[in-house]
Structures are given as structure tokens and as C-alpha cells.
Amino acid sequence: MPCYAAPQSRTPAAAERLVVAIVSQTFFYVPLWLGLQRGAFRRAGIELEIVQLGHGSQVEPLLAGEIHVAIATPESVLQNVATGGPLRLVAGNTGKLAHSLIARPQLDSIEALRGGRIGILNHREGTFFQVRAMLARHGLHYPHDYSVIETGGVPARHRALLDGSIDAGLQSVPWSYQAEDEGLRNLGDIIDYIPHWQFVSVNASLTWAQRNADLLQRFLAVLLASTEALYAQREEAAEVASRQLPTRRDYALRAWDYYTGSNALTRDMSVSGAGLGTVLEVQRSNGLLDAQASMRVEDYQAPEFLAAARRYF
């Protein structure tokens, strides 16, 4: 495994502003927060601003230049590319699903969710299609057998489970650990149903990226180095996670063990070809990609910026 160090030798005279969108406070973003805590972005000449999307779209703000990079699910990027748009996946982040289906305590099986309310991010990406596939294996089909409610990301779904406004939802590590300790019920891991899925990617407009290639490459280089630091520094990474999520330190340590042990948080920031292929298939089968849309995963990516970031040092 290459050892990445954040770039310091080619920084501009003044820091350049870079607006990065995240979906919610989850472990996937620990490399981003770790880079901030260590001052690595500033040393690379980047003034980083982080905004949170919740269940809002990344597409419009990326196209308008309101955000420059989104570390988010890839589905809406695929949809944009299929219609001739400029959005692309420039790197990977979370290349495997790390979620469990968490339900209210009285629901002791997936079959018991018939007539229930399931929390999702939104209707066009992420957890909506995953939970549909999981429940369908147990004879429950949307929309006849259950309803869905857009809650936003994992922390919001956790609150919705606790207050009873939803009956179940997919929760990522370490929120699934916390949920079980708070009396909620784990009905199974999604990876047992969908082994390959590119869950989170680093997304940008190709138009913006080509105009700002050096800035994007420096950002990716810092993120590479920070991901490597996460793998190398269990205690520091857990401290960042426990503060930012927030969650208990023991949950954060267990999450570190899970994500690094499984490479769910992709160490080299590559995009999973098999995982992205699954997402493409699901999007097309659900009518969100035209039947004539390319099924070549390469057509939805711009890997040259990550390749340049790896050569940056």
C-alpha cells in the first residue's frame, strides 16, 4: 500500500476556497475531518468550507458552482451523465455497504414491517433501492406493503426511529451499534443481500474540474493522505469520529475496526467497478436511467484527477 503524505511544496501564495458538500455526520467523512484537524488542507493552500446536503440534491449546486465537490452517493451523478451532463465521479470513498436494517423494538422480523414506514435518504438514490431489494427478498414490495419517508441521512433516521416517526431504516456503523444499545432491533446487514455497491463517491462537475485541476488534485491528495492516516491512527481517527458524529468513543473504535478491516472506507479511494456496475443496473431497472444509457462504468468517471493526485508528491 503506497504511503501518501499531504502536498506542501506546490501550495499557492493564498489559500483557495473549496466548498465540499457532505450528506450527514457519518464515519465516511472522518478523512475529511482528520485533514482539517491536522491542518493539511490549509498547508496545501485550500480554505475548506463544508456544507451539509441532508436529503437535498447535489446536482443543482454542483452545476451552479455553489459547491465544488460533493462526497455523496453516485446515483444522481449517473443520471446526469446519462443525459449528457458534466458531472463525474472523480474518486471513491465508501465502496461497500456498511448498514444494518434497524427497527423499533416490537418488530422482530422483516416480515413484521408489512404496513410499516421505512426511513430513506430520498426516492432517487441510496437507501431507497437497497431497502427495497432487502425487503423484496422477504416478500414485501413497495409501495403495496410499506411506505417510505424521506428522513435525510443516518443521524436523522436514528432520531426518527427513537421518536417513532418511522418503523425501520438502514443505519450505518457505528449508528447501528448505538441503536442496538438503545433498545432498537437489528434485522440484518444489507451487505448480505447486496455484496457490491459503490455507496459514496467524490463527485464534481467536469467543467469545473478541468478549470480547477490543480485545486482538485491538491484536495484529493490531502484526502488520500488523510485516509491513509485514518488507517494508521486508530485512536486519533476514533477521537475525530466520536466528536464529529457525535458518538461514544467505544462505538467510534468499533467503527474504525469495521471500516478498516473490511476496506468499506476505501483505502486508495478507487471506485469499485463491481459496485458501480450494481448501482447502474439498479438505476436502469427502476427507470432512472434510459434503456439506452451506457453500462460502462468508465463512462461515468473522470479518474485522471485522482491519478494526478497520486503523483503529486
C-alpha positions as YAML, in Angstrom:
chain: A
units: angstrom
residues:
- id: 1
  name: MET
  ca: [0.00, 0.00, 0.00]
- id: 2
  name: PRO
  ca: [1.52, 3.38, -1.00]
- id: 3
  name: CYS
  ca: [2.16, 5.85, 1.79]
- id: 4
  name: TYR
  ca: [0.54, 9.18, 0.92]
- id: 5
  name: ALA
  ca: [1.66, 12.43, 2.51]
- id: 6
  name: ALA
  ca: [-0.31, 15.63, 2.08]
- id: 7
  name: PRO
  ca: [1.20, 18.01, -0.52]
- id: 8
  name: GLN
  ca: [3.06, 21.01, 0.81]
- id: 9
  name: SER
  ca: [5.57, 22.02, -1.85]
- id: 10
  name: ARG
  ca: [3.31, 23.46, -4.57]
- id: 11
  name: THR
  ca: [0.89, 25.50, -2.50]
- id: 12
  name: PRO
  ca: [-0.31, 28.85, -3.87]
- id: 13
  name: ALA
  ca: [0.55, 32.15, -2.19]
- id: 14
  name: ALA
  ca: [-3.01, 32.49, -0.85]
- id: 15
  name: ALA
  ca: [-5.39, 29.73, 0.14]
- id: 16
  name: GLU
  ca: [-8.08, 28.94, -2.43]
- id: 17
  name: ARG
  ca: [-11.66, 28.44, -1.29]
- id: 18
  name: LEU
  ca: [-13.15, 24.99, -1.89]
- id: 19
  name: VAL
  ca: [-16.74, 24.18, -0.94]
- id: 20
  name: VAL
  ca: [-17.32, 20.49, -0.19]
- id: 21
  name: ALA
  ca: [-20.77, 19.03, 0.43]
- id: 22
  name: ILE
  ca: [-21.40, 16.04, 2.68]
- id: 23
  name: VAL
  ca: [-24.70, 14.26, 3.27]
- id: 24
  name: SER
  ca: [-24.70, 13.86, 7.05]
- id: 25
  name: GLN
  ca: [-22.46, 13.25, 10.05]
- id: 26
  name: THR
  ca: [-21.23, 9.73, 9.36]
- id: 27
  name: PHE
  ca: [-17.96, 7.82, 9.62]
- id: 28
  name: PHE
  ca: [-17.41, 8.11, 5.85]
- id: 29
  name: TYR
  ca: [-16.23, 11.69, 6.38]
- id: 30
  name: VAL
  ca: [-13.59, 11.06, 9.04]
- id: 31
  name: PRO
  ca: [-10.75, 11.53, 6.49]
- id: 32
  name: LEU
  ca: [-12.15, 14.97, 5.65]
- id: 33
  name: TRP
  ca: [-12.38, 15.99, 9.31]
- id: 34
  name: LEU
  ca: [-9.00, 14.45, 10.08]
- id: 35
  name: GLY
  ca: [-7.37, 16.51, 7.34]
- id: 36
  name: LEU
  ca: [-8.96, 19.63, 8.77]
- id: 37
  name: GLN
  ca: [-7.86, 18.83, 12.32]
- id: 38
  name: ARG
  ca: [-4.29, 18.26, 11.18]
- id: 39
  name: GLY
  ca: [-4.23, 21.49, 9.15]
- id: 40
  name: ALA
  ca: [-3.41, 19.51, 6.00]
- id: 41
  name: PHE
  ca: [-5.85, 21.36, 3.73]
- id: 42
  name: ARG
  ca: [-4.53, 24.74, 4.83]
- id: 43
  name: ARG
  ca: [-0.94, 23.65, 4.24]
- id: 44
  name: ALA
  ca: [-1.98, 22.53, 0.74]
- id: 45
  name: GLY
  ca: [-3.34, 26.03, 0.05]
- id: 46
  name: ILE
  ca: [-7.02, 25.11, 0.47]
- id: 47
  name: GLU
  ca: [-9.55, 27.07, 2.50]
- id: 48
  name: LEU
  ca: [-12.08, 24.31, 3.02]
- id: 49
  name: GLU
  ca: [-15.76, 25.03, 3.60]
- id: 50
  name: ILE
  ca: [-18.06, 22.11, 4.40]
- id: 51
  name: VAL
  ca: [-21.81, 22.25, 3.83]
- id: 52
  name: GLN
  ca: [-24.38, 19.56, 4.58]
- id: 53
  name: LEU
  ca: [-26.89, 18.38, 1.97]
- id: 54
  name: GLY
  ca: [-29.23, 16.27, 4.09]
- id: 55
  name: HIS
  ca: [-31.69, 14.80, 1.59]
- id: 56
  name: GLY
  ca: [-31.19, 17.71, -0.82]
- id: 57
  name: SER
  ca: [-29.79, 17.19, -4.31]
- id: 58
  name: GLN
  ca: [-26.11, 17.60, -5.07]
- id: 59
  name: VAL
  ca: [-26.75, 18.08, -8.79]
- id: 60
  name: GLU
  ca: [-28.05, 21.63, -8.95]
- id: 61
  name: PRO
  ca: [-25.47, 23.17, -6.58]
- id: 62
  name: LEU
  ca: [-22.63, 21.32, -8.38]
- id: 63
  name: LEU
  ca: [-23.84, 22.58, -11.76]
- id: 64
  name: ALA
  ca: [-24.31, 26.12, -10.45]
- id: 65
  name: GLY
  ca: [-20.88, 26.20, -8.81]
- id: 66
  name: GLU
  ca: [-22.41, 26.74, -5.35]
- id: 67
  name: ILE
  ca: [-20.47, 23.67, -4.24]
- id: 68
  name: HIS
  ca: [-17.32, 22.40, -5.93]
- id: 69
  name: VAL
  ca: [-17.15, 18.82, -4.70]
- id: 70
  name: ALA
  ca: [-19.77, 16.53, -3.20]
- id: 71
  name: ILE
  ca: [-18.81, 13.45, -1.20]
- id: 72
  name: ALA
  ca: [-22.15, 11.78, -1.66]
- id: 73
  name: THR
  ca: [-23.98, 8.92, -3.32]
- id: 74
  name: PRO
  ca: [-23.29, 8.40, -7.04]
- id: 75
  name: GLU
  ca: [-26.82, 7.81, -8.36]
- id: 76
  name: SER
  ca: [-27.75, 11.36, -9.32]
- id: 77
  name: VAL
  ca: [-24.35, 11.79, -10.97]
- id: 78
  name: LEU
  ca: [-25.04, 8.74, -13.11]
- id: 79
  name: GLN
  ca: [-28.41, 10.20, -14.07]
- id: 80
  name: ASN
  ca: [-26.77, 13.49, -15.04]
- id: 81
  name: VAL
  ca: [-24.11, 11.79, -17.17]
- id: 82
  name: ALA
  ca: [-26.73, 9.66, -18.93]
- id: 83
  name: THR
  ca: [-28.50, 12.82, -20.10]
- id: 84
  name: GLY
  ca: [-25.29, 14.40, -21.38]
- id: 85
  name: GLY
  ca: [-24.43, 16.35, -18.24]
- id: 86
  name: PRO
  ca: [-20.94, 17.24, -16.99]
- id: 87
  name: LEU
  ca: [-20.97, 15.57, -13.56]
- id: 88
  name: ARG
  ca: [-18.49, 12.77, -12.91]
- id: 89
  name: LEU
  ca: [-17.18, 10.52, -10.16]
- id: 90
  name: VAL
  ca: [-13.60, 11.67, -9.58]
- id: 91
  name: ALA
  ca: [-12.79, 9.21, -6.77]
- id: 92
  name: GLY
  ca: [-14.29, 6.66, -4.44]
- id: 93
  name: ASN
  ca: [-14.97, 6.87, -0.73]
- id: 94
  name: THR
  ca: [-17.19, 4.07, 0.56]
- id: 95
  name: GLY
  ca: [-17.08, 1.09, -1.76]
- id: 96
  name: LYS
  ca: [-19.21, -1.33, 0.25]
- id: 97
  name: LEU
  ca: [-22.46, -1.06, 2.16]
- id: 98
  name: ALA
  ca: [-21.98, -0.78, 5.91]
- id: 99
  name: HIS
  ca: [-25.60, -0.70, 7.03]
- id: 100
  name: SER
  ca: [-27.98, -2.76, 9.13]
- id: 101
  name: LEU
  ca: [-31.76, -2.59, 8.98]
- id: 102
  name: ILE
  ca: [-32.71, -1.15, 12.37]
- id: 103
  name: ALA
  ca: [-36.31, -1.34, 13.58]
- id: 104
  name: ARG
  ca: [-38.41, -0.36, 16.54]
- id: 105
  name: PRO
  ca: [-38.15, -2.89, 19.41]
- id: 106
  name: GLN
  ca: [-41.52, -4.59, 18.89]
- id: 107
  name: LEU
  ca: [-40.70, -5.51, 15.26]
- id: 108
  name: ASP
  ca: [-38.82, -8.78, 15.45]
- id: 109
  name: SER
  ca: [-38.56, -9.68, 11.75]
- id: 110
  name: ILE
  ca: [-38.52, -8.12, 8.31]
- id: 111
  name: GLU
  ca: [-41.93, -9.66, 7.67]
- id: 112
  name: ALA
  ca: [-43.24, -7.66, 10.62]
- id: 113
  name: LEU
  ca: [-42.57, -4.46, 8.64]
- id: 114
  name: ARG
  ca: [-45.63, -5.07, 6.46]
- id: 115
  name: GLY
  ca: [-47.67, -1.86, 6.61]
- id: 116
  name: GLY
  ca: [-44.76, -0.03, 8.21]
- id: 117
  name: ARG
  ca: [-42.92, 3.22, 7.47]
- id: 118
  name: ILE
  ca: [-39.32, 2.96, 6.29]
- id: 119
  name: GLY
  ca: [-36.91, 5.90, 6.52]
- id: 120
  name: ILE
  ca: [-34.81, 6.65, 3.42]
- id: 121
  name: LEU
  ca: [-32.50, 9.39, 2.17]
- id: 122
  name: ASN
  ca: [-34.67, 10.20, -0.86]
- id: 123
  name: HIS
  ca: [-36.55, 8.44, -3.66]
- id: 124
  name: ARG
  ca: [-33.82, 8.59, -6.30]
- id: 125
  name: GLU
  ca: [-30.69, 7.20, -4.67]
- id: 126
  name: GLY
  ca: [-29.01, 5.32, -1.86]
- id: 127
  name: THR
  ca: [-31.01, 3.60, 0.82]
- id: 128
  name: PHE
  ca: [-34.33, 3.61, -1.07]
- id: 129
  name: PHE
  ca: [-33.19, 0.98, -3.57]
- id: 130
  name: GLN
  ca: [-31.19, -1.01, -1.05]
- id: 131
  name: VAL
  ca: [-34.07, -1.37, 1.39]
- id: 132
  name: ARG
  ca: [-36.43, -2.26, -1.47]
- id: 133
  name: ALA
  ca: [-34.11, -5.11, -2.51]
- id: 134
  name: MET
  ca: [-33.75, -6.32, 1.06]
- id: 135
  name: LEU
  ca: [-37.47, -6.33, 1.82]
- id: 136
  name: ALA
  ca: [-38.37, -7.88, -1.52]
- id: 137
  name: ARG
  ca: [-36.35, -10.97, -0.55]
- id: 138
  name: HIS
  ca: [-38.84, -11.37, 2.29]
- id: 139
  name: GLY
  ca: [-41.95, -10.88, 0.17]
- id: 140
  name: LEU
  ca: [-42.52, -7.19, 0.92]
- id: 141
  name: HIS
  ca: [-42.82, -4.94, -2.11]
- id: 142
  name: TYR
  ca: [-43.00, -1.16, -2.41]
- id: 143
  name: PRO
  ca: [-45.44, 0.62, -2.39]
- id: 144
  name: HIS
  ca: [-48.09, -2.00, -1.63]
- id: 145
  name: ASP
  ca: [-46.59, -3.49, 1.52]
- id: 146
  name: TYR
  ca: [-44.96, -0.46, 3.19]
- id: 147
  name: SER
  ca: [-44.44, 3.27, 2.79]
- id: 148
  name: VAL
  ca: [-41.23, 5.30, 2.81]
- id: 149
  name: ILE
  ca: [-40.42, 8.63, 4.43]
- id: 150
  name: GLU
  ca: [-37.51, 10.86, 3.40]
- id: 151
  name: THR
  ca: [-35.64, 11.49, 6.63]
- id: 152
  name: GLY
  ca: [-32.27, 12.60, 5.34]
- id: 153
  name: GLY
  ca: [-29.10, 10.82, 6.44]
- id: 154
  name: VAL
  ca: [-28.32, 8.34, 9.18]
- id: 155
  name: PRO
  ca: [-28.39, 10.65, 12.25]
- id: 156
  name: ALA
  ca: [-31.82, 11.98, 11.27]
- id: 157
  name: ARG
  ca: [-33.08, 8.42, 10.75]
- id: 158
  name: HIS
  ca: [-31.80, 7.48, 14.19]
- id: 159
  name: ARG
  ca: [-33.83, 10.28, 15.75]
- id: 160
  name: ALA
  ca: [-36.87, 9.27, 13.70]
- id: 161
  name: LEU
  ca: [-36.57, 5.69, 14.95]
- id: 162
  name: LEU
  ca: [-36.35, 6.84, 18.54]
- id: 163
  name: ASP
  ca: [-39.37, 9.15, 18.30]
- id: 164
  name: GLY
  ca: [-41.43, 6.54, 16.41]
- id: 165
  name: SER
  ca: [-42.00, 8.54, 13.23]
- id: 166
  name: ILE
  ca: [-40.56, 5.63, 11.22]
- id: 167
  name: ASP
  ca: [-40.60, 1.92, 11.95]
- id: 168
  name: ALA
  ca: [-37.27, 0.95, 10.39]
- id: 169
  name: GLY
  ca: [-34.36, 2.31, 8.39]
- id: 170
  name: LEU
  ca: [-30.88, 1.39, 7.23]
- id: 171
  name: GLN
  ca: [-28.29, 2.64, 9.71]
- id: 172
  name: SER
  ca: [-24.55, 2.64, 9.10]
- id: 173
  name: VAL
  ca: [-21.81, 1.70, 11.53]
- id: 174
  name: PRO
  ca: [-21.47, 2.98, 14.27]
- id: 175
  name: TRP
  ca: [-25.07, 4.26, 14.46]
- id: 176
  name: SER
  ca: [-26.25, 0.65, 14.26]
- id: 177
  name: TYR
  ca: [-24.25, -0.19, 17.40]
- id: 178
  name: GLN
  ca: [-25.76, 2.74, 19.28]
- id: 179
  name: ALA
  ca: [-29.25, 1.83, 18.09]
- id: 180
  name: GLU
  ca: [-28.99, -1.72, 19.42]
- id: 181
  name: ASP
  ca: [-27.74, -0.48, 22.80]
- id: 182
  name: GLU
  ca: [-30.69, 1.91, 22.94]
- id: 183
  name: GLY
  ca: [-33.13, -0.97, 22.59]
- id: 184
  name: LEU
  ca: [-33.78, -0.90, 18.85]
- id: 185
  name: ARG
  ca: [-33.68, -4.15, 16.89]
- id: 186
  name: ASN
  ca: [-31.20, -5.20, 14.20]
- id: 187
  name: LEU
  ca: [-32.99, -7.12, 11.44]
- id: 188
  name: GLY
  ca: [-29.91, -7.89, 9.35]
- id: 189
  name: ASP
  ca: [-26.98, -6.48, 7.39]
- id: 190
  name: ILE
  ca: [-27.57, -5.14, 3.89]
- id: 191
  name: ILE
  ca: [-24.23, -6.46, 2.61]
- id: 192
  name: ASP
  ca: [-25.63, -9.98, 2.98]
- id: 193
  name: TYR
  ca: [-28.23, -9.02, 0.35]
- id: 194
  name: ILE
  ca: [-26.16, -6.67, -1.83]
- id: 195
  name: PRO
  ca: [-22.46, -7.56, -1.69]
- id: 196
  name: HIS
  ca: [-21.30, -5.00, -4.28]
- id: 197
  name: TRP
  ca: [-22.42, -1.36, -4.17]
- id: 198
  name: GLN
  ca: [-20.50, 1.89, -4.60]
- id: 199
  name: PHE
  ca: [-22.21, 3.76, -1.80]
- id: 200
  name: VAL
  ca: [-20.34, 7.09, -1.56]
- id: 201
  name: SER
  ca: [-18.11, 8.72, -4.15]
- id: 202
  name: VAL
  ca: [-16.29, 12.02, -4.64]
- id: 203
  name: ASN
  ca: [-18.24, 13.92, -7.30]
- id: 204
  name: ALA
  ca: [-17.59, 17.09, -9.29]
- id: 205
  name: SER
  ca: [-18.54, 18.85, -12.49]
- id: 206
  name: LEU
  ca: [-16.03, 18.01, -15.20]
- id: 207
  name: THR
  ca: [-16.32, 21.59, -16.45]
- id: 208
  name: TRP
  ca: [-15.28, 22.97, -13.07]
- id: 209
  name: ALA
  ca: [-12.66, 20.25, -12.52]
- id: 210
  name: GLN
  ca: [-10.87, 20.97, -15.79]
- id: 211
  name: ARG
  ca: [-10.73, 24.69, -14.98]
- id: 212
  name: ASN
  ca: [-9.51, 24.00, -11.44]
- id: 213
  name: ALA
  ca: [-7.48, 20.84, -11.95]
- id: 214
  name: ASP
  ca: [-4.63, 21.78, -9.63]
- id: 215
  name: LEU
  ca: [-7.00, 22.70, -6.80]
- id: 216
  name: LEU
  ca: [-8.97, 19.48, -7.19]
- id: 217
  name: GLN
  ca: [-5.79, 17.40, -7.34]
- id: 218
  name: ARG
  ca: [-4.46, 19.02, -4.16]
- id: 219
  name: PHE
  ca: [-7.78, 18.33, -2.43]
- id: 220
  name: LEU
  ca: [-7.72, 14.68, -3.49]
- id: 221
  name: ALA
  ca: [-4.07, 14.37, -2.46]
- id: 222
  name: VAL
  ca: [-4.89, 15.59, 1.04]
- id: 223
  name: LEU
  ca: [-7.89, 13.27, 1.21]
- id: 224
  name: LEU
  ca: [-5.68, 10.34, 0.15]
- id: 225
  name: ALA
  ca: [-3.16, 11.20, 2.85]
- id: 226
  name: SER
  ca: [-5.89, 11.66, 5.44]
- id: 227
  name: THR
  ca: [-7.49, 8.31, 4.55]
- id: 228
  name: GLU
  ca: [-4.09, 6.67, 4.97]
- id: 229
  name: ALA
  ca: [-3.69, 8.48, 8.31]
- id: 230
  name: LEU
  ca: [-7.08, 7.13, 9.39]
- id: 231
  name: TYR
  ca: [-5.91, 3.58, 8.68]
- id: 232
  name: ALA
  ca: [-2.65, 4.19, 10.57]
- id: 233
  name: GLN
  ca: [-4.00, 6.04, 13.61]
- id: 234
  name: ARG
  ca: [-6.89, 4.18, 15.25]
- id: 235
  name: GLU
  ca: [-7.06, 6.35, 18.39]
- id: 236
  name: GLU
  ca: [-6.86, 9.68, 16.57]
- id: 237
  name: ALA
  ca: [-9.43, 8.63, 13.97]
- id: 238
  name: ALA
  ca: [-11.81, 7.42, 16.70]
- id: 239
  name: GLU
  ca: [-11.40, 10.70, 18.58]
- id: 240
  name: VAL
  ca: [-12.38, 12.66, 15.47]
- id: 241
  name: ALA
  ca: [-15.34, 10.37, 14.79]
- id: 242
  name: SER
  ca: [-16.62, 10.47, 18.36]
- id: 243
  name: ARG
  ca: [-16.56, 14.29, 18.34]
- id: 244
  name: GLN
  ca: [-17.98, 14.89, 14.86]
- id: 245
  name: LEU
  ca: [-20.80, 12.32, 14.66]
- id: 246
  name: PRO
  ca: [-21.08, 12.60, 17.70]
- id: 247
  name: THR
  ca: [-20.92, 9.17, 19.28]
- id: 248
  name: ARG
  ca: [-19.32, 7.36, 22.19]
- id: 249
  name: ARG
  ca: [-15.63, 6.61, 21.85]
- id: 250
  name: ASP
  ca: [-16.15, 2.85, 22.13]
- id: 251
  name: TYR
  ca: [-18.58, 2.97, 19.21]
- id: 252
  name: ALA
  ca: [-16.06, 5.02, 17.21]
- id: 253
  name: LEU
  ca: [-13.32, 2.49, 17.93]
- id: 254
  name: ARG
  ca: [-15.58, -0.39, 16.83]
- id: 255
  name: ALA
  ca: [-16.43, 1.58, 13.69]
- id: 256
  name: TRP
  ca: [-12.72, 2.04, 12.91]
- id: 257
  name: ASP
  ca: [-12.23, -1.71, 13.27]
- id: 258
  name: TYR
  ca: [-15.13, -2.37, 10.91]
- id: 259
  name: TYR
  ca: [-14.29, 0.13, 8.18]
- id: 260
  name: THR
  ca: [-10.56, -0.59, 8.07]
- id: 261
  name: GLY
  ca: [-10.95, -4.34, 8.49]
- id: 262
  name: SER
  ca: [-13.41, -4.59, 5.60]
- id: 263
  name: ASN
  ca: [-11.96, -1.76, 3.45]
- id: 264
  name: ALA
  ca: [-15.52, -0.40, 3.32]
- id: 265
  name: LEU
  ca: [-13.89, 3.03, 3.60]
- id: 266
  name: THR
  ca: [-11.78, 2.53, 0.50]
- id: 267
  name: ARG
  ca: [-8.14, 2.98, 1.41]
- id: 268
  name: ASP
  ca: [-6.83, 4.03, -2.03]
- id: 269
  name: MET
  ca: [-10.01, 5.99, -2.90]
- id: 270
  name: SER
  ca: [-10.62, 3.95, -6.03]
- id: 271
  name: VAL
  ca: [-14.14, 3.39, -7.36]
- id: 272
  name: SER
  ca: [-15.39, -0.20, -7.19]
- id: 273
  name: GLY
  ca: [-16.16, -1.33, -10.72]
- id: 274
  name: ALA
  ca: [-18.43, -4.11, -9.49]
- id: 275
  name: GLY
  ca: [-20.11, -1.79, -7.01]
- id: 276
  name: LEU
  ca: [-20.74, 0.96, -9.55]
- id: 277
  name: GLY
  ca: [-21.99, -1.63, -12.02]
- id: 278
  name: THR
  ca: [-24.61, -2.74, -9.48]
- id: 279
  name: VAL
  ca: [-25.75, 0.85, -8.99]
- id: 280
  name: LEU
  ca: [-26.07, 1.30, -12.76]
- id: 281
  name: GLU
  ca: [-28.13, -1.88, -13.08]
- id: 282
  name: VAL
  ca: [-30.48, -0.85, -10.27]
- id: 283
  name: GLN
  ca: [-30.89, 2.64, -11.69]
- id: 284
  name: ARG
  ca: [-31.75, 1.33, -15.15]
- id: 285
  name: SER
  ca: [-34.10, -1.38, -13.88]
- id: 286
  name: ASN
  ca: [-36.00, 1.28, -11.92]
- id: 287
  name: GLY
  ca: [-36.36, 3.59, -14.90]
- id: 288
  name: LEU
  ca: [-33.98, 6.27, -13.63]
- id: 289
  name: LEU
  ca: [-31.57, 5.65, -16.50]
- id: 290
  name: ASP
  ca: [-32.74, 5.37, -20.08]
- id: 291
  name: ALA
  ca: [-32.62, 1.87, -21.52]
- id: 292
  name: GLN
  ca: [-30.02, 3.15, -23.99]
- id: 293
  name: ALA
  ca: [-27.75, 4.59, -21.29]
- id: 294
  name: SER
  ca: [-24.20, 3.28, -21.25]
- id: 295
  name: MET
  ca: [-23.50, 0.47, -18.81]
- id: 296
  name: ARG
  ca: [-19.75, 1.05, -18.99]
- id: 297
  name: VAL
  ca: [-18.68, 2.25, -15.55]
- id: 298
  name: GLU
  ca: [-15.78, 4.13, -17.17]
- id: 299
  name: ASP
  ca: [-18.19, 6.49, -18.91]
- id: 300
  name: TYR
  ca: [-19.34, 7.94, -15.60]
- id: 301
  name: GLN
  ca: [-15.91, 8.66, -14.15]
- id: 302
  name: ALA
  ca: [-13.03, 11.10, -14.53]
- id: 303
  name: PRO
  ca: [-10.16, 9.18, -12.89]
- id: 304
  name: GLU
  ca: [-7.39, 11.40, -14.21]
- id: 305
  name: PHE
  ca: [-7.61, 13.82, -11.27]
- id: 306
  name: LEU
  ca: [-7.09, 11.07, -8.67]
- id: 307
  name: ALA
  ca: [-4.26, 9.63, -10.78]
- id: 308
  name: ALA
  ca: [-2.59, 13.04, -10.81]
- id: 309
  name: ALA
  ca: [-3.12, 13.40, -7.04]
- id: 310
  name: ARG
  ca: [-1.26, 10.13, -6.51]
- id: 311
  name: ARG
  ca: [1.67, 11.53, -8.48]
- id: 312
  name: TYR
  ca: [1.55, 14.86, -6.71]
- id: 313
  name: PHE
  ca: [4.40, 14.32, -4.29]
...
